[in-house]
mmCIF file of C-alpha atoms and ligand atoms in Angstrom:
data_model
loop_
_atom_site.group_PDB
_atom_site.id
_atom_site.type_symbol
_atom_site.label_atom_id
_atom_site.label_comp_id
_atom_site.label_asym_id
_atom_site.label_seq_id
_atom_site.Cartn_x
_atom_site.Cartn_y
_atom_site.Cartn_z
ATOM 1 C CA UNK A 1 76.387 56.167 97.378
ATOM 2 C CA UNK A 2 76.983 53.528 94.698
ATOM 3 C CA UNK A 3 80.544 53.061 93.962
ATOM 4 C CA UNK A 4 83.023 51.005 91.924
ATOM 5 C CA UNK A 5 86.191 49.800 93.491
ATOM 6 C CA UNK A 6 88.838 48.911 91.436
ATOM 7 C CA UNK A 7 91.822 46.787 91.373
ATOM 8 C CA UNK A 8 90.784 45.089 95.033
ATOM 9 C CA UNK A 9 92.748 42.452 96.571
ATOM 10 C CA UNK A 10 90.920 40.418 99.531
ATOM 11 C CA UNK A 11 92.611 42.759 101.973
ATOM 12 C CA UNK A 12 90.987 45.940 100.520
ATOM 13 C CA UNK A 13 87.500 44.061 100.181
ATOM 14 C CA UNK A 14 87.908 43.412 104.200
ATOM 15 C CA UNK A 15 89.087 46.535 105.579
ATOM 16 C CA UNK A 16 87.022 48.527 102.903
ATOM 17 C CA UNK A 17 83.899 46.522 104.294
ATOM 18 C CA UNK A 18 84.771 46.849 107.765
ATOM 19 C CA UNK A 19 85.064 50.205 107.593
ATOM 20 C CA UNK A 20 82.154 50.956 105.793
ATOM 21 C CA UNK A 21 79.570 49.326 108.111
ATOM 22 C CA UNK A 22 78.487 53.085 109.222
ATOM 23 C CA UNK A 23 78.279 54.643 106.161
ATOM 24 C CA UNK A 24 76.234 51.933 104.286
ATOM 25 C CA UNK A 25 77.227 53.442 100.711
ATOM 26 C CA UNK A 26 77.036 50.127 98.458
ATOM 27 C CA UNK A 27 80.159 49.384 97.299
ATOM 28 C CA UNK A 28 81.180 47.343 94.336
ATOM 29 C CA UNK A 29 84.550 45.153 94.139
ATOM 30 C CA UNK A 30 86.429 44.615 91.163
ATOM 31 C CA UNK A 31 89.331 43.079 90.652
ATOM 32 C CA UNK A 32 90.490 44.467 87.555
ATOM 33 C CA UNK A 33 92.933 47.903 87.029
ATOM 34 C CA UNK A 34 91.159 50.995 86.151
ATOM 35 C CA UNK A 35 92.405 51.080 82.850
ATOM 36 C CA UNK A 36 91.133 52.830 78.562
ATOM 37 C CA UNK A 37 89.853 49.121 78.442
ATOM 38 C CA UNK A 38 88.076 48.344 81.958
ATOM 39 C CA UNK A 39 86.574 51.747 82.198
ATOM 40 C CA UNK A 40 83.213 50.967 81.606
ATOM 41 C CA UNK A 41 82.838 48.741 84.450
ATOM 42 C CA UNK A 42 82.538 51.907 86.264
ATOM 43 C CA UNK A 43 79.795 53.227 84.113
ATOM 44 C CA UNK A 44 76.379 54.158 85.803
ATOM 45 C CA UNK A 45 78.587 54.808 89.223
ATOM 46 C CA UNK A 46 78.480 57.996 90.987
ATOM 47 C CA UNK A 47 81.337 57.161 92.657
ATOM 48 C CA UNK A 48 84.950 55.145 91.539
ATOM 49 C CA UNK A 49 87.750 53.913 94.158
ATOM 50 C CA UNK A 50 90.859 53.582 92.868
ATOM 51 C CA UNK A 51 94.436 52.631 93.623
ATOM 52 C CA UNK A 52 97.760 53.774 93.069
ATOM 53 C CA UNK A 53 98.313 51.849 89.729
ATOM 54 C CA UNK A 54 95.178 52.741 88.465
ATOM 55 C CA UNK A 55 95.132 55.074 85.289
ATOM 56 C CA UNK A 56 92.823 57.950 85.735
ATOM 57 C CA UNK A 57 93.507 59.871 82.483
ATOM 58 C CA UNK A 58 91.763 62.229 80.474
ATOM 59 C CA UNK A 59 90.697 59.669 78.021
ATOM 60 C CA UNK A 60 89.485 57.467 81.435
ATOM 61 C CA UNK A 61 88.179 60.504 83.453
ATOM 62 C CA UNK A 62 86.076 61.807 80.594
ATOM 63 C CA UNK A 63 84.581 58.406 79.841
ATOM 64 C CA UNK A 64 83.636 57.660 83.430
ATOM 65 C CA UNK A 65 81.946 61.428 83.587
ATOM 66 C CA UNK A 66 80.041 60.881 80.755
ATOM 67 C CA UNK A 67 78.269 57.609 82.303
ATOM 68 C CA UNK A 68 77.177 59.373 85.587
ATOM 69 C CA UNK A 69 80.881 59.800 87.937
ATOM 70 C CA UNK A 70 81.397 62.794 89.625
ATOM 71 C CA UNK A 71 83.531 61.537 92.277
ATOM 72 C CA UNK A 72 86.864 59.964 92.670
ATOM 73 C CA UNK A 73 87.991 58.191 95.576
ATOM 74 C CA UNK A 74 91.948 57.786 95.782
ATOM 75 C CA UNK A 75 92.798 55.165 98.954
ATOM 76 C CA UNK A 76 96.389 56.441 98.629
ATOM 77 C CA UNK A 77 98.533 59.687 99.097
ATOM 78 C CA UNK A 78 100.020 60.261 95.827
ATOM 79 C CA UNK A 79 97.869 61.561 92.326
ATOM 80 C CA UNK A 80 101.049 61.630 90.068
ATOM 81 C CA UNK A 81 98.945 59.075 88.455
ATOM 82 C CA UNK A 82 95.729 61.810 88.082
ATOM 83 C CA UNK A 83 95.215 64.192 85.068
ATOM 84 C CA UNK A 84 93.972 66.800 87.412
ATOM 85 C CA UNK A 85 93.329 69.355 84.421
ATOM 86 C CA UNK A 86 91.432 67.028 83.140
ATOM 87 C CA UNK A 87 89.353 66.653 86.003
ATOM 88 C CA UNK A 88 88.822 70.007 86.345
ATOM 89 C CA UNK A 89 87.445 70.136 83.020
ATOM 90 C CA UNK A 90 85.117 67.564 83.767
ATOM 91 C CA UNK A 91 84.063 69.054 87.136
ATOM 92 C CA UNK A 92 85.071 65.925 88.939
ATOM 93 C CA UNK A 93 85.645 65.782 92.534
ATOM 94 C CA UNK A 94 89.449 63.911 93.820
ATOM 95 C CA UNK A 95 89.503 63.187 97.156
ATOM 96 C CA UNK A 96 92.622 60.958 98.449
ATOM 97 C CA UNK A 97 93.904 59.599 101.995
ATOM 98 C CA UNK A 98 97.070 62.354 102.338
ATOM 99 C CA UNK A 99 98.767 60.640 105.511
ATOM 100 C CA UNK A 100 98.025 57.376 106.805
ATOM 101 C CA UNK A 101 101.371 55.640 107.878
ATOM 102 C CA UNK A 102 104.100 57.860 107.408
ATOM 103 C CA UNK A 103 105.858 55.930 110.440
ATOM 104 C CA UNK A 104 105.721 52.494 108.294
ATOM 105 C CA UNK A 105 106.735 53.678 104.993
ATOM 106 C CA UNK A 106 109.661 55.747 107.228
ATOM 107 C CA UNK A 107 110.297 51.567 108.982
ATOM 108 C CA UNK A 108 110.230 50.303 106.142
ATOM 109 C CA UNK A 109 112.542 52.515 104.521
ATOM 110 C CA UNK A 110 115.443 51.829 107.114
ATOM 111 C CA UNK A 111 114.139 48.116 106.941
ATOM 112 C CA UNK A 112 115.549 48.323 103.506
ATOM 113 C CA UNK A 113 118.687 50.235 104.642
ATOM 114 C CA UNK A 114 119.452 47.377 107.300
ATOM 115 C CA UNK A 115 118.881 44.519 104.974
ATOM 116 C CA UNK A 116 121.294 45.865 102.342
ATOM 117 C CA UNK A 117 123.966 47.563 104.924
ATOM 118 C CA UNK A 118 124.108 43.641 107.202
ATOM 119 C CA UNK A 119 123.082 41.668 103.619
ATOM 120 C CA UNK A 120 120.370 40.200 106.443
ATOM 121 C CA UNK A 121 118.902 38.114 102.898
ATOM 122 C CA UNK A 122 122.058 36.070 101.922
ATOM 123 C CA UNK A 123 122.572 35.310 105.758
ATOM 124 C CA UNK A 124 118.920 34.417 105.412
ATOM 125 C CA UNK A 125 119.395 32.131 102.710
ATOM 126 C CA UNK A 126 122.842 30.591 103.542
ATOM 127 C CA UNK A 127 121.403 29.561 107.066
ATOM 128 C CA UNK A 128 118.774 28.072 106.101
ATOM 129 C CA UNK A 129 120.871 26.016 103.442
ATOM 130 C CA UNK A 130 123.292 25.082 106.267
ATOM 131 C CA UNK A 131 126.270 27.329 105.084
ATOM 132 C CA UNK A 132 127.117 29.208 108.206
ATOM 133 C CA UNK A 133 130.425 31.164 107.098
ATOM 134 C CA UNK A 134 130.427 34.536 107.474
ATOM 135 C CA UNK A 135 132.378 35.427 103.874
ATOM 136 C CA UNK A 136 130.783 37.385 102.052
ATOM 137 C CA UNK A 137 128.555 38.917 104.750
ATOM 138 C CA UNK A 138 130.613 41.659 105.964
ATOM 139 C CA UNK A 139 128.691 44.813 106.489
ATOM 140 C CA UNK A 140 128.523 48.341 108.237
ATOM 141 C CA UNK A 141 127.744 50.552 111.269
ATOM 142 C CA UNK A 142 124.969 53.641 110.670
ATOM 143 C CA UNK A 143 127.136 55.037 113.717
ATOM 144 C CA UNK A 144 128.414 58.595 112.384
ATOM 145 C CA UNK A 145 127.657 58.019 108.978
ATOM 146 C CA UNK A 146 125.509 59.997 106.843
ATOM 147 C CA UNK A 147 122.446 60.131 105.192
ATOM 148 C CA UNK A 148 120.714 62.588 103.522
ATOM 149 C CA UNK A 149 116.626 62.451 103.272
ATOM 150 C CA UNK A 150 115.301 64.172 100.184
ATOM 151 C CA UNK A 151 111.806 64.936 100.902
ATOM 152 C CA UNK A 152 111.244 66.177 104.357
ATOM 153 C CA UNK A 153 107.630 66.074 104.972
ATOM 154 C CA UNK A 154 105.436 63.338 106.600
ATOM 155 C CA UNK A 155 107.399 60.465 105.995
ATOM 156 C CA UNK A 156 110.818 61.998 105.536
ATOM 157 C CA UNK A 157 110.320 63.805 108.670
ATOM 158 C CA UNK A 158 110.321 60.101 110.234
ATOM 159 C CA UNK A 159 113.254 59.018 108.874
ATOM 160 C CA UNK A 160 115.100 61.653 110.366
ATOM 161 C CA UNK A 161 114.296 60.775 113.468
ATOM 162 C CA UNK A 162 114.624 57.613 113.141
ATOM 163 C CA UNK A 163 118.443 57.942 111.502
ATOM 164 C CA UNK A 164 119.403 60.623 114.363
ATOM 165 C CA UNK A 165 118.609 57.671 116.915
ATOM 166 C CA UNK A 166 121.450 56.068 114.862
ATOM 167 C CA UNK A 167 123.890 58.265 115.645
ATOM 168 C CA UNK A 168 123.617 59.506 112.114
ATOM 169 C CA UNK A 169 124.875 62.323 110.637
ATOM 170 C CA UNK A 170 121.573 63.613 109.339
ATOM 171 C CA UNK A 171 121.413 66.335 105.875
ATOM 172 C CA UNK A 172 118.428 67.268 104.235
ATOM 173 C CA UNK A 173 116.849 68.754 101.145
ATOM 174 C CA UNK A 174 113.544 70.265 100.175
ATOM 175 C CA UNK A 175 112.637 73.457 98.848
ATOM 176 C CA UNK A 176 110.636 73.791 102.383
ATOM 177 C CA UNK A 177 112.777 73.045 105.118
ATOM 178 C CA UNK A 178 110.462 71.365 108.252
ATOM 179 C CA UNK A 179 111.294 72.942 111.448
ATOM 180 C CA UNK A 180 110.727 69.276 113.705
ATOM 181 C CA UNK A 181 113.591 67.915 111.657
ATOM 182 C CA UNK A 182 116.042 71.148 112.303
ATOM 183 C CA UNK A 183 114.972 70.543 115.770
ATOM 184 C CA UNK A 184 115.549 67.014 115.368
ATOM 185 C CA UNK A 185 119.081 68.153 114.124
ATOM 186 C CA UNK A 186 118.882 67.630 110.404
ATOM 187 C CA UNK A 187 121.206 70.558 108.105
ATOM 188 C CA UNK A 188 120.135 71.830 105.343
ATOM 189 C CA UNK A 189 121.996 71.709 102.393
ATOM 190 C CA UNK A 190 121.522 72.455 98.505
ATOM 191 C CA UNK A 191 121.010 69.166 96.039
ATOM 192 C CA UNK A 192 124.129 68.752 94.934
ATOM 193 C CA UNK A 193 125.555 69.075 98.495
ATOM 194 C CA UNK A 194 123.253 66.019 99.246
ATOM 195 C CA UNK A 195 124.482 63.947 96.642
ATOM 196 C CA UNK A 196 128.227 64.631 97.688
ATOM 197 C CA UNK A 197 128.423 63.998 101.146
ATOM 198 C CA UNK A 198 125.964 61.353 101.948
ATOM 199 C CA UNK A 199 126.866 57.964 102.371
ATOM 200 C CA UNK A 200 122.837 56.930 102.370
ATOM 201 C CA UNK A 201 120.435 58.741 100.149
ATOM 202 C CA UNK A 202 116.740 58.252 100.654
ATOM 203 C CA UNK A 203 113.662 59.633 98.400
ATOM 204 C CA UNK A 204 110.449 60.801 100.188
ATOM 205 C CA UNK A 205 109.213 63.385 97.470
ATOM 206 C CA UNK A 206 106.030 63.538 95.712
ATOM 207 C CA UNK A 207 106.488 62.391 91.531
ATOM 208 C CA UNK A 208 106.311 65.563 89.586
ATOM 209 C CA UNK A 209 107.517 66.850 86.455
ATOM 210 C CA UNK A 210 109.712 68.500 88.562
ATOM 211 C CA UNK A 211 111.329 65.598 90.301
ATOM 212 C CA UNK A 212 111.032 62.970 87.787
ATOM 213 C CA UNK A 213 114.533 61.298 86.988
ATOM 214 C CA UNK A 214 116.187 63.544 89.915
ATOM 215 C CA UNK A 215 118.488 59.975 90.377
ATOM 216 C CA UNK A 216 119.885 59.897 86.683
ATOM 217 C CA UNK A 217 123.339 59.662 84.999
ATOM 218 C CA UNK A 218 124.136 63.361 86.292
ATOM 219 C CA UNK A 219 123.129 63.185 89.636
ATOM 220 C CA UNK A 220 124.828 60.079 90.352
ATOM 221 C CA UNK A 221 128.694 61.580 88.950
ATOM 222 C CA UNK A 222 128.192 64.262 92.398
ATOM 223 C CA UNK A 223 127.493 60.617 94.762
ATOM 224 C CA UNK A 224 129.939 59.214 96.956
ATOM 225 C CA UNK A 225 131.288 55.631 95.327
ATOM 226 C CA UNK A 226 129.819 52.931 97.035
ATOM 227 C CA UNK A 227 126.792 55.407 98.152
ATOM 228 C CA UNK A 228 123.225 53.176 99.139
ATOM 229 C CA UNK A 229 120.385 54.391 97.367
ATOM 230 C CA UNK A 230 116.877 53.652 98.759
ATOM 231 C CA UNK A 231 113.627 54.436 96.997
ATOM 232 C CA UNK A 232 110.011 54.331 98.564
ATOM 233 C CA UNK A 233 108.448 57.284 96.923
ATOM 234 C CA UNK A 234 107.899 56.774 93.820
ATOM 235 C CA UNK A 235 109.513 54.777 90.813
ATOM 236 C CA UNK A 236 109.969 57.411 88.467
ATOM 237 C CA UNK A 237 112.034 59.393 90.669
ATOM 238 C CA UNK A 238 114.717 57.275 89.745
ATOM 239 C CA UNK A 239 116.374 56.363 86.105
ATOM 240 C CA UNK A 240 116.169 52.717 86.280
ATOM 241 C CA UNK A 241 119.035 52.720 83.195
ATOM 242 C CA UNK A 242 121.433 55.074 84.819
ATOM 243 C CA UNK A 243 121.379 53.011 88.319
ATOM 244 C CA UNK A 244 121.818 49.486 86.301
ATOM 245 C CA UNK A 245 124.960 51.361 84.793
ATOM 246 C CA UNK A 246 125.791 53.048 88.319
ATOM 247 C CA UNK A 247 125.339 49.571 90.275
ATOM 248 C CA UNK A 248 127.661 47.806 87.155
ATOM 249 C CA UNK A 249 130.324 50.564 87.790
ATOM 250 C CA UNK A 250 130.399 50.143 91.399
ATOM 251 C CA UNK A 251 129.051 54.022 91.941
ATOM 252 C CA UNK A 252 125.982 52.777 93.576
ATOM 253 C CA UNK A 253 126.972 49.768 96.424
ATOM 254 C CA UNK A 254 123.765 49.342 97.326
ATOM 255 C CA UNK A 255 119.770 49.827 96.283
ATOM 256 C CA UNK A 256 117.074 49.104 97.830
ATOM 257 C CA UNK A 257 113.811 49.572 96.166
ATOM 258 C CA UNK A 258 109.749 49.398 96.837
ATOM 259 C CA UNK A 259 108.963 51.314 94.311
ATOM 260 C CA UNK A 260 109.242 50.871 90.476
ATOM 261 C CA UNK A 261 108.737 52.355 87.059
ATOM 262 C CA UNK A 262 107.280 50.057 85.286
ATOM 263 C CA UNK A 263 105.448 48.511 88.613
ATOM 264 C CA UNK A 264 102.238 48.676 86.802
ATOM 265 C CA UNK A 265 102.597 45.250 85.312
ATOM 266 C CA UNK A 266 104.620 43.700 88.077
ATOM 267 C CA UNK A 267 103.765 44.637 91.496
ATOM 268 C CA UNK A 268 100.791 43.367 93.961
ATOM 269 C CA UNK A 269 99.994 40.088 91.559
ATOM 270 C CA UNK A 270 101.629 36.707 92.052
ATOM 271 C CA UNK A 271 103.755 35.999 88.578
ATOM 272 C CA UNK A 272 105.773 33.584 90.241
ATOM 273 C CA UNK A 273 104.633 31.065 87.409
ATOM 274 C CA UNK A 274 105.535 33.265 85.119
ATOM 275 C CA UNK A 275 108.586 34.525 82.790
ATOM 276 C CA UNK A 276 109.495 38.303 83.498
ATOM 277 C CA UNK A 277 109.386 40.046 80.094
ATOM 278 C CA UNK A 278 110.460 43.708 81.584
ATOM 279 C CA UNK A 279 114.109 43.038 80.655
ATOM 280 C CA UNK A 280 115.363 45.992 82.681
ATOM 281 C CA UNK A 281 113.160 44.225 86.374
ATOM 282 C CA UNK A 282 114.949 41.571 85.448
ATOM 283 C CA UNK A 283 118.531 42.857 85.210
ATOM 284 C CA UNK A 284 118.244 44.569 88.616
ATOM 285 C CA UNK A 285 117.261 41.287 90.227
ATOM 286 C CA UNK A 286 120.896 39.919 89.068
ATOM 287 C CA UNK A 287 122.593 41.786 91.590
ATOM 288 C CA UNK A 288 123.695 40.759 94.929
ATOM 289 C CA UNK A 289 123.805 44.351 96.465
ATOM 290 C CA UNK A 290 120.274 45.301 95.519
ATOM 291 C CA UNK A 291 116.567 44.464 97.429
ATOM 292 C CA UNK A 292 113.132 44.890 96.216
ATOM 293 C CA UNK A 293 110.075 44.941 97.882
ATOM 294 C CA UNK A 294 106.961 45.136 95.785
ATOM 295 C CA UNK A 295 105.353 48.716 97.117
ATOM 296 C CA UNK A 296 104.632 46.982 100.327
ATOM 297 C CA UNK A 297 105.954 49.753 102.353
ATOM 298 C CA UNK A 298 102.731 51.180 103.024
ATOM 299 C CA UNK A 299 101.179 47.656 104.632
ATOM 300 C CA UNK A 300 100.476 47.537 107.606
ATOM 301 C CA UNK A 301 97.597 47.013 109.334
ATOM 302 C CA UNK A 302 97.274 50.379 110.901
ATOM 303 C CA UNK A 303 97.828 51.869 107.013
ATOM 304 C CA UNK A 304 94.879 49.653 105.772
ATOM 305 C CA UNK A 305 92.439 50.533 108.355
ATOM 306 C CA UNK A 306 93.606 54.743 108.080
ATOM 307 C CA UNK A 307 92.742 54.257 104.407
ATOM 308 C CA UNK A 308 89.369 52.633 104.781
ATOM 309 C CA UNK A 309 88.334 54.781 107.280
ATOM 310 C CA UNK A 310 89.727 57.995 105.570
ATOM 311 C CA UNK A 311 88.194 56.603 101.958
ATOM 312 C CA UNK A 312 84.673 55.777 103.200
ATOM 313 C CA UNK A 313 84.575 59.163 105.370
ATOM 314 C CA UNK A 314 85.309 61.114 102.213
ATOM 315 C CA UNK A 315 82.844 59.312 100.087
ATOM 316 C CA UNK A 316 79.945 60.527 103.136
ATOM 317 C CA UNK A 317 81.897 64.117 103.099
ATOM 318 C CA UNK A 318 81.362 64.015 99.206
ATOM 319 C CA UNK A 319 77.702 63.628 99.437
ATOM 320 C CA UNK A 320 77.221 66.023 102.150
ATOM 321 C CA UNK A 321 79.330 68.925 100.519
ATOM 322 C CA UNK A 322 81.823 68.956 102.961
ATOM 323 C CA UNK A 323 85.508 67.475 102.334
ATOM 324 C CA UNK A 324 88.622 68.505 104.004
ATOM 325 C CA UNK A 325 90.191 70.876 102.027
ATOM 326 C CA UNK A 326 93.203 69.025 103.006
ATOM 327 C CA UNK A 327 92.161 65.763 101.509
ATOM 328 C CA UNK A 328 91.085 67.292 97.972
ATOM 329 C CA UNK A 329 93.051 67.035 94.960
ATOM 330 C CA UNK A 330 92.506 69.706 92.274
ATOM 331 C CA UNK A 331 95.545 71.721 90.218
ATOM 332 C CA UNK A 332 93.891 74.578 91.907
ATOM 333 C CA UNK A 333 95.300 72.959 95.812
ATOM 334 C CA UNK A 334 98.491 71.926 94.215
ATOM 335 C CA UNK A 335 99.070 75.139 92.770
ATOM 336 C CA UNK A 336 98.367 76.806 96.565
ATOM 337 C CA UNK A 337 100.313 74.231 97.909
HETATM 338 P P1 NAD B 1 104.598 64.881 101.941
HETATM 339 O O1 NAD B 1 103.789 65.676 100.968
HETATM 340 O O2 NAD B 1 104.252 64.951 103.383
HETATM 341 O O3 NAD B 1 106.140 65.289 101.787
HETATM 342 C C1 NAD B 1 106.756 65.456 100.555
HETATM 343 C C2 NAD B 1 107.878 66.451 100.756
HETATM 344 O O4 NAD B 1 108.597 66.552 99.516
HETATM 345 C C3 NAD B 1 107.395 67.870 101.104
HETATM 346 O O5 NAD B 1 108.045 68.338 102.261
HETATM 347 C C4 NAD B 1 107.790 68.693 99.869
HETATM 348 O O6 NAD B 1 108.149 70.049 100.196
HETATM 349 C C5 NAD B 1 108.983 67.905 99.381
HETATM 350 N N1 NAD B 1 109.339 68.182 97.993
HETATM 351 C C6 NAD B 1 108.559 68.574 96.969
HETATM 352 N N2 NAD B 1 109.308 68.745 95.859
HETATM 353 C C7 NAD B 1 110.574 68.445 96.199
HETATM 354 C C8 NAD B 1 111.820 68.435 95.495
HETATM 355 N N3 NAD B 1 111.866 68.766 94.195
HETATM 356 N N4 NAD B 1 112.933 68.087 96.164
HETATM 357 C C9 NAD B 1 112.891 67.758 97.479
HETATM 358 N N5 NAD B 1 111.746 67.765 98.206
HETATM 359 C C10 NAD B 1 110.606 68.103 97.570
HETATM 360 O O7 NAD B 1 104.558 63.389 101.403
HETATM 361 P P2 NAD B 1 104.855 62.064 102.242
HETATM 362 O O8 NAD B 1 103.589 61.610 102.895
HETATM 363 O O9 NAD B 1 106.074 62.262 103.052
HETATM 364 O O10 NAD B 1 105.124 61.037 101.055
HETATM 365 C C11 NAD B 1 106.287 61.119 100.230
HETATM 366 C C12 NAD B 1 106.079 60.187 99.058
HETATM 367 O O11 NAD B 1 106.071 58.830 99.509
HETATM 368 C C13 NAD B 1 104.702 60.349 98.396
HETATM 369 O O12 NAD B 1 104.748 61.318 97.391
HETATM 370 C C14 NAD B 1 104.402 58.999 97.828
HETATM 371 O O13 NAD B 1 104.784 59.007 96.470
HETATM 372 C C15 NAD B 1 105.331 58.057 98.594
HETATM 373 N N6 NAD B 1 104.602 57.024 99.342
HETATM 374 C C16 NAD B 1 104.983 55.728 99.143
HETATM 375 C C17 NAD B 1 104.336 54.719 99.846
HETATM 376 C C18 NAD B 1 104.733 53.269 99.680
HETATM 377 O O14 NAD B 1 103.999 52.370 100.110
HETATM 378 N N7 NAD B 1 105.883 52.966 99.091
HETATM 379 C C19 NAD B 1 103.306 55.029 100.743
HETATM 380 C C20 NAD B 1 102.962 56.373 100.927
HETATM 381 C C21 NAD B 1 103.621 57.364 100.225
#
């Protein structure tokens, strides 16, 4: 099958191609975002590949359809970023990769969580400039503390565990409580019970209208002064404006961050050269309590070769009629789900 990938760094091109040695669809890379304005790259393909910060929506979708798509390849978990009605109307076929390294987003989560809680990058930084006092650096034990994971499904589910080998006091919220992480020894508790007693609070939920701003203004009056705040999920879960005013007043003590907004124009391109114009980005890189990665949390090299594999083995399910129900993305499966 003939298909346009978009918004392809040389580490998709090699793991894509790798993995598509026994499938033989041809594939076409392109570097540019799936965007109103780069949409007709992908005319005259059966087929498109997209990414996370790609824009499939109804004014995208129904221009690709028109020019001869009927499939859509996702090589990532979420489809926050999908107009699935549309879709539907258009009688195209979503297929994404639903689980490919919950265990490294869960890593890097706590990765995050160490770095702010033993400030490992101004120890970094002061080493390496010869400055070896320890002012400044003071930091503290996960021993008995607690954090509460919001979001207790593939990845959340990790963190659990790996909190609990801690010697965390572990909470946990979501509307469908897991069973592994009651037997790991997680409690359940309501939202706002969450937000009082935890001294970490991490996000593993899907972006929906739903969830969208759940860390805002109100939400962070019920949090514990000081509280650390880590985000891998999705940027939108979180009101940028509210945590700049939260990390000012000393309510948040901590934030670590791989996910972003506004990441769209920032993340995965090198703008070191560059001036930042996102005035907000830039206001959360003052602070000395907060760490950013740039939606990394998913690399790794197991994730990349999952997706490939997973991507390229829907495309061949596509043409044969036969994909996973679990790996199809229609409002009719999230409305089951
Ligand atoms: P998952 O579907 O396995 O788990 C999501 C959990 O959230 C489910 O248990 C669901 O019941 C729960 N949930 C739904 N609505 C909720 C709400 N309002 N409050 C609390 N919980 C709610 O998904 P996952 O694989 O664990 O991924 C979680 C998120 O991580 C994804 O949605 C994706 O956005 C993000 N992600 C980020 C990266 C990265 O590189 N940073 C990589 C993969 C996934």
């Amino acid at each position: 099958m003939k298909i346009a990938v978009f918004n392809t760094k040389r580490y998709d091109r090699q793991y894509l191609g790798e993995a598509n040695e026994p499938h033989h669809h041809e594939l076409v890379f392109l570097e540019s975002h799936l965007t109103a304005e780069t949409s007709r790259l992908g005319h005259g393909f059966e087929g498109i590949c997209a990414f996370v910060n790609d824009e499939l929506n109804r004014q995208v979708l129904t221009d690709l359809a028109k020019h001869g798509t009927r499939f859509i390849a996702l090589r990532c978990a979420g489809f926050n970023h999908v107009d699935l009605a549309a879709a539907g109307d258009l009688g195209l076929t979503i297929a994404r990769v639903p689980a490919y390294s919950p265990h490294g987003v869960a890593e890097h989560s706590v990765a995050l969580m160490l770095t702010l809680s033993r400030k490992i990058c101004r120890a970094y930084n002061r080493v390496r400039d010869g400055n070896f006092s320890l002012e400044g650096l003071l930091g503290f034990e996960f021993f008995e503390k607690t954090v509460g994971v919001i979001g207790t499904g593939a990845i959340g589910s990790k963190v659990v565990r790996i909190m609990k080998g801690f010697g965390c006091k572990v909470l946990a919220y979501d509307p469908y409580p897991n069973p592994d992480c009651v037997s790991l020894g997680a409690e359940y508790v309501s939202l706002k019970d969450i937000f009082k007693q935890s001294d970490i609070l991490t996000l593993h939920v899907p972006l929906m209208p739903e969830t969208y701003h759940m860390i805002n203004a109100e939400a962070l009056k019920f949090m514990k002064p000081g509280v650390m705040l880590i985000n891998t999920s999705r940027g939108g879960l979180v009101d940028t404006n509210a945590v700049i005013e939260g990390l000012k007043s000393g309510q948040i003590g901590y934030l670590g961050l791989d996910v972003y907004e506004e990441e769209a124009h920032l993340f995965f391109e090198d703008l070191s050269g560059r001036v930042i114009q996102d005035d907000i980005f830039a206001r959360l890189l003052t602070f000395p309590n907060v760490v950013i990665t740039s939606h990394q949390a998913f690399f790794t090299h197991c994730a990349l070769q999952n997706i490939a594999e997973t991507t390229l083995q829907n495309i061949t399910d596509f043409q044969k009629g036969k994909i996973p129900e679990k790996n199809l993305v229609s409002l009719e499966h999230v409305e089951k789900s």
